[in-house]
Each structure stands twice: as C-alpha cells, then as structure tokens.
Short mmCIF file of N, CA and C in Angstrom, two decimals:
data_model
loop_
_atom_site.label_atom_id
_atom_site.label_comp_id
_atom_site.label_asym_id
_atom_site.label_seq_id
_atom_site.Cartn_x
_atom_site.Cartn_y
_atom_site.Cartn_z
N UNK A 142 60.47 114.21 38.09
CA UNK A 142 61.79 114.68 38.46
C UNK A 142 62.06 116.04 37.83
N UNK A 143 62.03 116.42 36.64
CA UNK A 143 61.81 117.60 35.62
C UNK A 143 61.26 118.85 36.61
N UNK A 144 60.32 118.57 37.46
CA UNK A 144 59.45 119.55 37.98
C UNK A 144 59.63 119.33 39.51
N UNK A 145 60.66 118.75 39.81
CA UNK A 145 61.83 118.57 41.18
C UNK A 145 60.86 118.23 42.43
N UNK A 146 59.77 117.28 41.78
CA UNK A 146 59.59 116.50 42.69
C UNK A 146 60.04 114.68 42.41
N UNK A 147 61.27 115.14 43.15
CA UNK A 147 62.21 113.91 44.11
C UNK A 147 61.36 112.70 44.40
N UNK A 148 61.23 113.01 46.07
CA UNK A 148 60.11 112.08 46.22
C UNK A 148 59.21 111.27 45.57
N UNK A 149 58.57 111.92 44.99
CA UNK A 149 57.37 111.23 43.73
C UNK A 149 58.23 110.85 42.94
N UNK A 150 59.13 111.24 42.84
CA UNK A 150 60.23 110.29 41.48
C UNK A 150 60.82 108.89 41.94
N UNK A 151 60.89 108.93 43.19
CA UNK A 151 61.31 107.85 44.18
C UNK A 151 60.32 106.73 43.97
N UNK A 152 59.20 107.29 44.56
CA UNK A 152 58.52 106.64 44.76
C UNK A 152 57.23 105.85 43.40
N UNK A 153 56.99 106.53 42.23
CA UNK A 153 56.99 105.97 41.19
C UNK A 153 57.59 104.95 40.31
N UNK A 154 59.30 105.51 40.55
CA UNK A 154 60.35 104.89 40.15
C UNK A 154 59.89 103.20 40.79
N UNK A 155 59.20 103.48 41.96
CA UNK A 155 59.44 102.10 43.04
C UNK A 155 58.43 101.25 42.26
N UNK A 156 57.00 101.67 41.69
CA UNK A 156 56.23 101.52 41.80
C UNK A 156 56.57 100.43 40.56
N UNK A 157 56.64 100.85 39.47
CA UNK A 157 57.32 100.44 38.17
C UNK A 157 57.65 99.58 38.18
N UNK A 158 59.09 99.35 39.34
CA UNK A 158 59.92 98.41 39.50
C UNK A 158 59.42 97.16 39.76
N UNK A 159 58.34 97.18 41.23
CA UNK A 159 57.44 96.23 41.90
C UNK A 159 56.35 95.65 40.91
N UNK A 160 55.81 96.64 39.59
CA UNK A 160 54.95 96.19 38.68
C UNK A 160 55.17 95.41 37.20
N UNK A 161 56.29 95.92 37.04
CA UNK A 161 56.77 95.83 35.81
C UNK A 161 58.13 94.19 36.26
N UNK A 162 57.79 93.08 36.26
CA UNK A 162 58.81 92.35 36.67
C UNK A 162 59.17 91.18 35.46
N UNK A 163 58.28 91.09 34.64
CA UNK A 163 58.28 90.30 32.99
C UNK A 163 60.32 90.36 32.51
N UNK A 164 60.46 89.60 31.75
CA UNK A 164 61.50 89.68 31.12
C UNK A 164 61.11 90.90 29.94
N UNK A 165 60.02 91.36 29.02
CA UNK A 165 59.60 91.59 28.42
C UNK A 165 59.59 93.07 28.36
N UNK A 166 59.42 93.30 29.81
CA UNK A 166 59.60 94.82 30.72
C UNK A 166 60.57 95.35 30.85
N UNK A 167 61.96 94.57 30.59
CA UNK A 167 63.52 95.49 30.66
C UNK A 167 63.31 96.77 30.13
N UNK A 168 62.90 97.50 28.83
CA UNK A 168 62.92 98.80 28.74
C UNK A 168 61.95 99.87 29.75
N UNK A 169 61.00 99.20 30.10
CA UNK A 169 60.35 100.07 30.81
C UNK A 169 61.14 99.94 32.26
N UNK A 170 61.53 98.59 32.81
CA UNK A 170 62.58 98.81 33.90
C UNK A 170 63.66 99.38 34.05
N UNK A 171 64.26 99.48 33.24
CA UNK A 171 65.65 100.17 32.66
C UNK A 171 65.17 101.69 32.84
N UNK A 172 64.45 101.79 32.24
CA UNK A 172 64.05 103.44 32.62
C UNK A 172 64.23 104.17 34.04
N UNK A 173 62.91 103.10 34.57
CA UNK A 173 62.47 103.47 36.04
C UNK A 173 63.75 102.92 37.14
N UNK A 174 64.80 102.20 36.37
CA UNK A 174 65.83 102.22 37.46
C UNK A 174 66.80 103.58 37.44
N UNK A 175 66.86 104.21 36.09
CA UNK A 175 68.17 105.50 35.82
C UNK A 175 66.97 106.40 36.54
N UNK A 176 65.53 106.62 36.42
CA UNK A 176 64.84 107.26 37.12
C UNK A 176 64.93 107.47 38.89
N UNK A 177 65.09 105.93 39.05
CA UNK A 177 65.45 106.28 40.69
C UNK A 177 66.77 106.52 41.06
N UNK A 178 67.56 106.42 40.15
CA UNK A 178 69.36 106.47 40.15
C UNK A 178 69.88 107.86 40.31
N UNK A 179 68.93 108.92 39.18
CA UNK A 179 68.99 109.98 39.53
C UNK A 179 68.24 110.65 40.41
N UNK A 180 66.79 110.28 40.88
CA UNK A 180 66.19 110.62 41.78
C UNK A 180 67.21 110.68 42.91
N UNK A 181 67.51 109.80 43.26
CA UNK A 181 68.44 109.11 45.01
C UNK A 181 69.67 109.81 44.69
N UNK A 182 70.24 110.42 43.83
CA UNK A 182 71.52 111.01 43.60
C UNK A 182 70.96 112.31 44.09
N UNK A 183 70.06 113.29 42.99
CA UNK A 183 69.24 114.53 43.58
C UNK A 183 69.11 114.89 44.76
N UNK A 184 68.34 113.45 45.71
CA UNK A 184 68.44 113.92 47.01
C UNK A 184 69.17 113.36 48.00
N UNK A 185 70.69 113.00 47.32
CA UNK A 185 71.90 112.77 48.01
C UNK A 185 72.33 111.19 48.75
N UNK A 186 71.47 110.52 48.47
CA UNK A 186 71.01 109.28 48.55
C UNK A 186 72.38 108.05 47.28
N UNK A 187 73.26 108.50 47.63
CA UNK A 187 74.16 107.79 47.19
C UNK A 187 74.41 106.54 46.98
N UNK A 188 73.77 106.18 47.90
CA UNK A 188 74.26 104.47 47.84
C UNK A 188 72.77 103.76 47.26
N UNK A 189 71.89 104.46 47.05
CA UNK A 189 71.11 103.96 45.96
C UNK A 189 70.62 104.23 44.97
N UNK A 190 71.53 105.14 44.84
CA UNK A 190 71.50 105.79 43.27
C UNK A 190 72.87 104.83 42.57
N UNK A 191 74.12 104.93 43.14
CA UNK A 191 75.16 103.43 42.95
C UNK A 191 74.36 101.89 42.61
N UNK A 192 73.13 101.54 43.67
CA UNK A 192 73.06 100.27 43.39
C UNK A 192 71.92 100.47 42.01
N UNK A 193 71.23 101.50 41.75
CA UNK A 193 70.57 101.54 40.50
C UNK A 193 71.34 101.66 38.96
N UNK A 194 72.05 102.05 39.35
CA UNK A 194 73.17 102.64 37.57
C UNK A 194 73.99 101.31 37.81
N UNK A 195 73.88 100.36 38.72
CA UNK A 195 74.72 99.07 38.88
C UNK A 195 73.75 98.32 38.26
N UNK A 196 72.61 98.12 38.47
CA UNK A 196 71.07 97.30 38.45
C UNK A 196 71.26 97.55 36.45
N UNK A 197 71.11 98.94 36.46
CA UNK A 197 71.08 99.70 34.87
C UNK A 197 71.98 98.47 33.58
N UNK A 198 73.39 99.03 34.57
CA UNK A 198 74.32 98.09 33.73
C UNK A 198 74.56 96.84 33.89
N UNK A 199 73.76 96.26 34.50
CA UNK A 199 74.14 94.36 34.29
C UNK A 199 72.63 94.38 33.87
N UNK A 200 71.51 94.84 33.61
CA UNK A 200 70.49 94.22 32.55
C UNK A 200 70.86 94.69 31.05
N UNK A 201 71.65 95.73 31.19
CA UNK A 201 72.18 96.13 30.01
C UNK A 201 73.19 95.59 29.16
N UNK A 202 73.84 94.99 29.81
CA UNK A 202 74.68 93.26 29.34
C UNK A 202 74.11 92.56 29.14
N UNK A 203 72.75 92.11 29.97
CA UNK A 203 72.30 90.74 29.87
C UNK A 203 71.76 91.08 28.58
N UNK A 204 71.11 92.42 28.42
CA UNK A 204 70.75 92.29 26.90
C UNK A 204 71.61 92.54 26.17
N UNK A 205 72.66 92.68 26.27
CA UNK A 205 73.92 93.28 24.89
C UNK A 205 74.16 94.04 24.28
N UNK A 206 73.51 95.25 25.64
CA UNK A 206 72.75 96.63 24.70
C UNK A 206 74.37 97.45 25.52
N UNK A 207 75.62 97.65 24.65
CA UNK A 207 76.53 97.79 24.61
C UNK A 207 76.21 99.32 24.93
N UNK A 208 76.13 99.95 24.20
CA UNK A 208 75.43 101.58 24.01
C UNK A 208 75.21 102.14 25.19
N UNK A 209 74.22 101.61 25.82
CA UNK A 209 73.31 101.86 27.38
C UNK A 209 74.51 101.85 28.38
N UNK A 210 75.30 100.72 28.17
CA UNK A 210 76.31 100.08 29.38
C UNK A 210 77.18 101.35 28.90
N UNK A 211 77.57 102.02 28.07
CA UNK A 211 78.84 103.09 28.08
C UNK A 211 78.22 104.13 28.65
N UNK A 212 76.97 104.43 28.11
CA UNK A 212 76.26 106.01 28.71
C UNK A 212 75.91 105.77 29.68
N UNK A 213 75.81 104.82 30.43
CA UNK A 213 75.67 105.10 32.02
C UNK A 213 77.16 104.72 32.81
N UNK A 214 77.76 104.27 32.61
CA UNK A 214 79.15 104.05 32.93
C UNK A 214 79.51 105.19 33.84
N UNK A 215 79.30 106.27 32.98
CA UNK A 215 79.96 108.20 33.47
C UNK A 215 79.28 108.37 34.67
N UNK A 216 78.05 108.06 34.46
CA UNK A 216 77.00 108.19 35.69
C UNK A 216 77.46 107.70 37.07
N UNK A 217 77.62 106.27 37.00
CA UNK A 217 77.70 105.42 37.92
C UNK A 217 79.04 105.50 38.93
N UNK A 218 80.20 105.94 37.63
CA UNK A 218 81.52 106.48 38.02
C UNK A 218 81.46 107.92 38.78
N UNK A 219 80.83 108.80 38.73
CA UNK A 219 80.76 110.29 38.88
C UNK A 219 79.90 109.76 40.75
N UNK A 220 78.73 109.05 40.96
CA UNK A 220 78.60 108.64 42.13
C UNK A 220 79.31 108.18 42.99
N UNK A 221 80.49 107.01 42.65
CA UNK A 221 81.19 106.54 42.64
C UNK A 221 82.45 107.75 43.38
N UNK A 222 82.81 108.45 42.46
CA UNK A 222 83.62 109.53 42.93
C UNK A 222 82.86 110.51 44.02
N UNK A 223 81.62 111.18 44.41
CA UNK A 223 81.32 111.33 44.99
C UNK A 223 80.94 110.58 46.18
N UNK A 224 80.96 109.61 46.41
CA UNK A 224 81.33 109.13 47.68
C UNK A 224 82.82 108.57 47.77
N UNK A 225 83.80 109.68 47.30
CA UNK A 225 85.25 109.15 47.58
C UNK A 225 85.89 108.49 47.50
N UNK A 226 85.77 107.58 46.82
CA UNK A 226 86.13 106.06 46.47
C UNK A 226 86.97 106.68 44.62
N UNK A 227 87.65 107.11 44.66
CA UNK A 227 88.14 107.65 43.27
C UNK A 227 88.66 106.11 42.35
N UNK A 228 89.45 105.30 43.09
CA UNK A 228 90.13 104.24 42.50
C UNK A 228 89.10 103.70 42.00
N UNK A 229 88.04 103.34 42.75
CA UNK A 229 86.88 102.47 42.03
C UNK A 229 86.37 103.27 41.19
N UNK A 230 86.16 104.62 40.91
CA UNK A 230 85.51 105.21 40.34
C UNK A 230 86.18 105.07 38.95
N UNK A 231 87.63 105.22 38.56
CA UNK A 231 88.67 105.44 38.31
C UNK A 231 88.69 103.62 37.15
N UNK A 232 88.25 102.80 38.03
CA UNK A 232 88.23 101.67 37.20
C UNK A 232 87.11 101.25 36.97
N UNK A 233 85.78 101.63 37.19
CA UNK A 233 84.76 101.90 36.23
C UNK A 233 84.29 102.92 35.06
N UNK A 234 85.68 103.83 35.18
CA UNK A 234 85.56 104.53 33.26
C UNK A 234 86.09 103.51 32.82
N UNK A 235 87.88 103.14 33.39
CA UNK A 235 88.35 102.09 32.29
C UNK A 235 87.47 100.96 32.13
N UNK A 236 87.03 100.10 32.84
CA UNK A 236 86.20 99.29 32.30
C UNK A 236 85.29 99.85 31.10
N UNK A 237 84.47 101.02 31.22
CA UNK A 237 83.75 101.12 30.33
C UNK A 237 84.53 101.69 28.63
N UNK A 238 85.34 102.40 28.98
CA UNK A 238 86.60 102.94 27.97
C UNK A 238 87.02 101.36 27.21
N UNK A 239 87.04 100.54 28.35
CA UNK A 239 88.15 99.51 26.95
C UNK A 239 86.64 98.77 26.17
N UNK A 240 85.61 98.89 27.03
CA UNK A 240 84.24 98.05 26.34
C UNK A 240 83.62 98.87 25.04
N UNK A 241 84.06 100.05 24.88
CA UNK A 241 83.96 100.89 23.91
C UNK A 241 84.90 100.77 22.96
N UNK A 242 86.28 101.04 23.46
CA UNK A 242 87.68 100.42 22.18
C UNK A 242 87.07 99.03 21.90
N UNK A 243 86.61 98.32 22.44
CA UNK A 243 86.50 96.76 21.83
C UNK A 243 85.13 97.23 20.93
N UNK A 244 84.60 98.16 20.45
CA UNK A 244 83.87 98.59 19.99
C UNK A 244 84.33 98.75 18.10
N UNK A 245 85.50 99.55 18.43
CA UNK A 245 86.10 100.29 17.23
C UNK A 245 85.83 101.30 16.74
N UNK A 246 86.12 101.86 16.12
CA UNK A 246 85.88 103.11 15.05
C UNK A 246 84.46 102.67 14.31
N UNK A 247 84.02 104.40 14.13
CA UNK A 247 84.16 105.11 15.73
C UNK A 247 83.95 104.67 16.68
N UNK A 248 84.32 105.43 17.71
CA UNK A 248 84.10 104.84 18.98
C UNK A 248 82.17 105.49 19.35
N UNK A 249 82.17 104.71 20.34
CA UNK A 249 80.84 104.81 20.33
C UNK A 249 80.17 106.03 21.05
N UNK A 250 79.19 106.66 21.04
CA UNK A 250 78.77 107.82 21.46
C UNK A 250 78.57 107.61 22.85
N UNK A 251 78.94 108.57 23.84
CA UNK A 251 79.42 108.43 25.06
C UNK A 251 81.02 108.08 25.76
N UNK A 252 81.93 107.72 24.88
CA UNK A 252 82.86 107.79 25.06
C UNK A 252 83.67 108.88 25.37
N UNK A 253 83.10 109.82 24.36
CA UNK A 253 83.55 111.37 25.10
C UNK A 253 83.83 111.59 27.01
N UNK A 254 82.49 111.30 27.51
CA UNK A 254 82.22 111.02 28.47
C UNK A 254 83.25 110.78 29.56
N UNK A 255 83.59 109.37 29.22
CA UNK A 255 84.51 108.70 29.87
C UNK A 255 85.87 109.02 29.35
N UNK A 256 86.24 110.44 28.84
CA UNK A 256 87.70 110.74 28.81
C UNK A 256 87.21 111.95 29.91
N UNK A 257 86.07 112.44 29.78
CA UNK A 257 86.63 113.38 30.65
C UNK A 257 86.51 113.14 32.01
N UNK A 258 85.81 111.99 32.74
CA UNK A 258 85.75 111.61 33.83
C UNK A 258 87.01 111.22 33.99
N UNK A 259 87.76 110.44 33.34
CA UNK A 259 89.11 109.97 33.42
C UNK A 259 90.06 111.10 33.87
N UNK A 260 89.48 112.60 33.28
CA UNK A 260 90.49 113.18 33.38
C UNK A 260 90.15 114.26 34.86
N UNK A 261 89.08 113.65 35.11
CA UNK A 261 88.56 114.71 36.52
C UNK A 261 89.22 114.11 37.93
N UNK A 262 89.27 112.82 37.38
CA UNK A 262 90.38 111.46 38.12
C UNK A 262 92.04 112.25 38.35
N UNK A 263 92.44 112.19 37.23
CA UNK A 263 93.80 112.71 37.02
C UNK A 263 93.89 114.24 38.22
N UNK A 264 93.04 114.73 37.44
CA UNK A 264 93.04 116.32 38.05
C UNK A 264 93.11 115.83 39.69
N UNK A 265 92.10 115.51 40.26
CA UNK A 265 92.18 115.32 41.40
C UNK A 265 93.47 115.13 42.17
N UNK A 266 93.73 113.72 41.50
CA UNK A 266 95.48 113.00 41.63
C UNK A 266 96.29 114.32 41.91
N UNK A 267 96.13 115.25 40.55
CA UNK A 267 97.27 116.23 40.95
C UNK A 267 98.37 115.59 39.33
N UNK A 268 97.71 115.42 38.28
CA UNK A 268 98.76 114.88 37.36
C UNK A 268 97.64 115.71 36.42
N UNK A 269 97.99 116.76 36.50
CA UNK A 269 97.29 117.74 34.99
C UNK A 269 98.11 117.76 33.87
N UNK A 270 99.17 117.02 33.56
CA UNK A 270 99.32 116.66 32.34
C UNK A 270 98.43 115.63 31.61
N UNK A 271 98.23 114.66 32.29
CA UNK A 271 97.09 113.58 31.84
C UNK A 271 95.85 113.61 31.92
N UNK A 272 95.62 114.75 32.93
CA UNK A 272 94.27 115.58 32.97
C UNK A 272 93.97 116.17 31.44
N UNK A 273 94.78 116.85 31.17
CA UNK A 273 94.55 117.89 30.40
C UNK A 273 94.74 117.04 28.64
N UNK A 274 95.64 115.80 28.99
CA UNK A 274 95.29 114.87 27.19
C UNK A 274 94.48 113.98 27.50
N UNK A 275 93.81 113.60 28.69
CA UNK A 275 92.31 113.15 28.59
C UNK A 275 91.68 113.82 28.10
N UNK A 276 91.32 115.31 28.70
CA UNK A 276 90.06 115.92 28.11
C UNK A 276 90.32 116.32 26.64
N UNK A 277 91.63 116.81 26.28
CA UNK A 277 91.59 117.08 24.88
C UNK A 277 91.38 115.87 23.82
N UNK A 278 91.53 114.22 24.14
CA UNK A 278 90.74 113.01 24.09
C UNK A 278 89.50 113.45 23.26
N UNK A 279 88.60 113.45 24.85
CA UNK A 279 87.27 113.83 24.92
C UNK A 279 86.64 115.12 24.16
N UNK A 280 87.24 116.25 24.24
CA UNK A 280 87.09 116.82 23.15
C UNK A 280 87.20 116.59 21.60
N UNK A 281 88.12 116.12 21.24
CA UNK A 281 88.43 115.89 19.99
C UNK A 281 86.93 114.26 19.82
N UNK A 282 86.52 113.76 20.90
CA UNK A 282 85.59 112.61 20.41
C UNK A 282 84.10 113.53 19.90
N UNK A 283 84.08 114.36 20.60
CA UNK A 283 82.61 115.06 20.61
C UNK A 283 82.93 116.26 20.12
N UNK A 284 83.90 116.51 18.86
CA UNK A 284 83.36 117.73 18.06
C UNK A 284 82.40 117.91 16.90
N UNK A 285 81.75 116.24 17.38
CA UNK A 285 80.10 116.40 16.68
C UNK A 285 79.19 117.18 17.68
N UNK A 286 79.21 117.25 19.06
CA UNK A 286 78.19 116.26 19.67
C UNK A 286 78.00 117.91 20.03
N UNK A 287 76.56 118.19 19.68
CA UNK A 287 76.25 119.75 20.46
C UNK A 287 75.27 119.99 21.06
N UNK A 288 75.30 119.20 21.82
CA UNK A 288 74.68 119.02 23.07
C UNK A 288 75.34 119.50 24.52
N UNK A 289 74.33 120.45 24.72
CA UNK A 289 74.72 121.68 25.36
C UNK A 289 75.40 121.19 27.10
N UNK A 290 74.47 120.28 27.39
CA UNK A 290 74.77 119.82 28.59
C UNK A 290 76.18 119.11 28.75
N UNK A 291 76.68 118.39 27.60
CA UNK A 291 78.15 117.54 27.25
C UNK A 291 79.18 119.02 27.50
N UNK A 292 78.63 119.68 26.93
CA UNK A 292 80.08 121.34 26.76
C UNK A 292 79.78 121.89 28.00
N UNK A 293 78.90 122.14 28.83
CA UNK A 293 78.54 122.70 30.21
C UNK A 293 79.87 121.88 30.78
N UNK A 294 79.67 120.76 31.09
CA UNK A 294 80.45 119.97 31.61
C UNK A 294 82.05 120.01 31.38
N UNK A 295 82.08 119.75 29.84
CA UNK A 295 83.35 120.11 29.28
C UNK A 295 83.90 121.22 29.90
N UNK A 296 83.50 122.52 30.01
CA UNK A 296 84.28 123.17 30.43
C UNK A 296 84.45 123.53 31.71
N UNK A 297 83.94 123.06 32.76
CA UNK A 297 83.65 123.03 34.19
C UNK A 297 84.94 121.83 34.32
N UNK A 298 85.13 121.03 33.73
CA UNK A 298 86.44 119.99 33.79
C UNK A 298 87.68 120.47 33.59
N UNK A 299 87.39 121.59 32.39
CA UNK A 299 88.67 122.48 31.83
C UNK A 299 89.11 123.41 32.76
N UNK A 300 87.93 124.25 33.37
CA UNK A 300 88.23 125.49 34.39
C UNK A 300 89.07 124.60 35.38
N UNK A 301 88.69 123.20 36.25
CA UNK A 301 88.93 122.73 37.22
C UNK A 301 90.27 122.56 37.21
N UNK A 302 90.76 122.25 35.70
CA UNK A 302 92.28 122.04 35.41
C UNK A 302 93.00 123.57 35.67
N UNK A 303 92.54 124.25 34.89
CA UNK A 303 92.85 125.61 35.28
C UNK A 303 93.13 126.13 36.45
N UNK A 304 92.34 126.01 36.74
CA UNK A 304 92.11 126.51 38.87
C UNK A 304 93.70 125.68 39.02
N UNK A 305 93.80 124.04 38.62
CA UNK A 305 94.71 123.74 39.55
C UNK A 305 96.05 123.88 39.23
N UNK A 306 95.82 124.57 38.15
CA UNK A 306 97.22 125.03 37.18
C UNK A 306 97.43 126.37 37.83
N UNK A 307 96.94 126.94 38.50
CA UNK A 307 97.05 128.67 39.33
C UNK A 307 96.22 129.33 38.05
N UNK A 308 95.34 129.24 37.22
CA UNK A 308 95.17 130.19 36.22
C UNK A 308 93.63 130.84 36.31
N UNK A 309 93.63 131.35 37.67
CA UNK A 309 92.22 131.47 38.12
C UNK A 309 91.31 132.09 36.97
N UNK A 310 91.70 133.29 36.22
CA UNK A 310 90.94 133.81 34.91
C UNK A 310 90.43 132.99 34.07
N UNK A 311 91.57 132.21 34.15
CA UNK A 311 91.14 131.26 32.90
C UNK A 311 89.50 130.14 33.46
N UNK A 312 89.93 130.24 34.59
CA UNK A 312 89.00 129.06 35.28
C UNK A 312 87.72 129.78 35.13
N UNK A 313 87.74 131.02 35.20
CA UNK A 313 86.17 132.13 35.98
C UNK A 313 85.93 132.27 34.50
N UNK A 314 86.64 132.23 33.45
CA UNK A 314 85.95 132.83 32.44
C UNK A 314 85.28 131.67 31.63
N UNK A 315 85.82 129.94 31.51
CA UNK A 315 85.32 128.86 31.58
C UNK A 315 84.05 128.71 31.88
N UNK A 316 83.87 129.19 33.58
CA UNK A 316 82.61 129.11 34.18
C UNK A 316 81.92 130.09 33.81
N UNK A 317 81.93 131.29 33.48
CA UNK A 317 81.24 132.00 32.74
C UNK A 317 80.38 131.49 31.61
N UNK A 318 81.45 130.64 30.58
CA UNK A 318 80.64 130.06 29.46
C UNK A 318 80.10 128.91 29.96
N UNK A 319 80.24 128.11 30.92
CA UNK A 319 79.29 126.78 31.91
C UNK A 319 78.09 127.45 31.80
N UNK A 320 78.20 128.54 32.22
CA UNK A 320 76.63 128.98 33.10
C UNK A 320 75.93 129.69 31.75
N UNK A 321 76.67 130.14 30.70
CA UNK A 321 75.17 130.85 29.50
C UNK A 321 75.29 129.52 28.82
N UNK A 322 75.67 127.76 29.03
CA UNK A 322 75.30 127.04 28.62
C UNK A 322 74.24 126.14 29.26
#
C-alpha cells in the first residue's frame, strides 16, 4: 500500500485473511483487515473498507484490546461520514468517546481523535460553537502527541471551521501549515 499498489494490497490483504483463520492469528488478522480497510477506502471502495474497521472492532472486543477499538473508531467514523450517513457516523465517535471516559484519566491515546471528528460533525451541522470546543477538547488531549499526521489533520479541521466562520485567511494560512506538515 506504501508504494500505492492498491490492488496487491487488496488482494494480499485477502490472502491472509483466507490463510490465517486460527484463534491464535487475531494479530496477524487484525492487521490484514485495517490493511484491506484502508486499501478499499484508497480506492473508494467504501462499503468494504466500513465492513473491515467493523470486522477490526468486534475482534478487538472479543479480545479486550480497548486501545485498538478507540484508534480505529476515527477511522471507521470518517468512512462512515463519507458515505453521508453523518448521524451514524456521529454515534460511532460517541460510542467510542464514552468507551474511552469509561477508561479514565488519562484518557486514552486516540481520544484526541474522536474530539475532532466530533467536531467535523458539528461543523458540518453548521453549530461552530461546538465545533470549535470540540477541537479545542482535542487539542488540549494531544499537546503531547507530535505526530505530524494528528496536527496535519488538526488543522485542516480548524481551517474548515474557519472557512465556515467567513475567515477565508485564516483558513488558507491553516492549510498552508497542513501541507509543510
């Protein structure tokens, strides 16, 4: 996938799946399912990139691997919203948001995540007040986390608020720092 062959990611991903069927094999399946999840997302393949980050998170319960089930949550929700369905999308952060509060302090890594999807929700809606104390949420969770791809994002959420606030500068200069991240 790295070297944007799709296809072969598909189709490996498959291979795995069909080979690897042991109880014993969940990590190596778990892999090769977020592998085809994003593969089928890449090449627009929505509805089975949805049933893989679905597949992801109920073996990820069955094992109790709490962690896995939040960091793909964002994923599954963000597909979810891309095929238009916002409400559902919308109640698969909260689901994953309150499975994290039932977590506690701290909250668990990836939670960031799911404030700012929450708040790409809002934005949409047209309620950028709750847009905008989601993401500052989400910010304030990940002023560890410097990981470049989390702040790409971050501020592509922020510009979006911007844009819908009329503050086009503010939005272009956002995306400015998106793109040297």
């Amino acid at each position: 996938q790295a070297t944007g062959d799709i296809p072969g990611t598909v189709n490996y991903a498959r291979q795995v799946l069909e080979n690897f069927t042991e109880q014993g094999d969940q990590l190596i399946r778990g892999q090769a399912t977020t592998l085809l999840g994003l593969a089928s997302w890449a090449s627009g393949d929505l509805e089975t990139a949805r049933q893989a980050f679905s597949d992801f998170i109920t073996m990820m319960q069955a094992a109790d691997n709490i962690s896995n089930m939040i960091s793909a949550s964002p994923v599954l929700a963000e597909i979810i919203m891309a095929q238009g369905q916002l409400r559902e999308a919308f109640a698969t952060f909260q689901q994953a948001l309150q499975l994290a509060a039932d977590q506690g302090e701290p909250m668990p890594l990836g939670t960031e995540e799911l404030y700012r999807g929450i708040s790409e929700i809002y934005r949409e809606r047209g309620d950028l007040e709750a847009a905008t104390q989601h993401l500052l949420t989400s910010k304030k969770l990940a002023e560890q986390d410097s990981q470049s791809d989390w702040q790409r994002r971050l501020c592509v959420t922020e510009a979006r608020i911007k844009q819908s606030q009329g503050n086009l500068e503010g939005a272009l200069a956002l995306l400015d720092d998106a793109e040297r991240m």
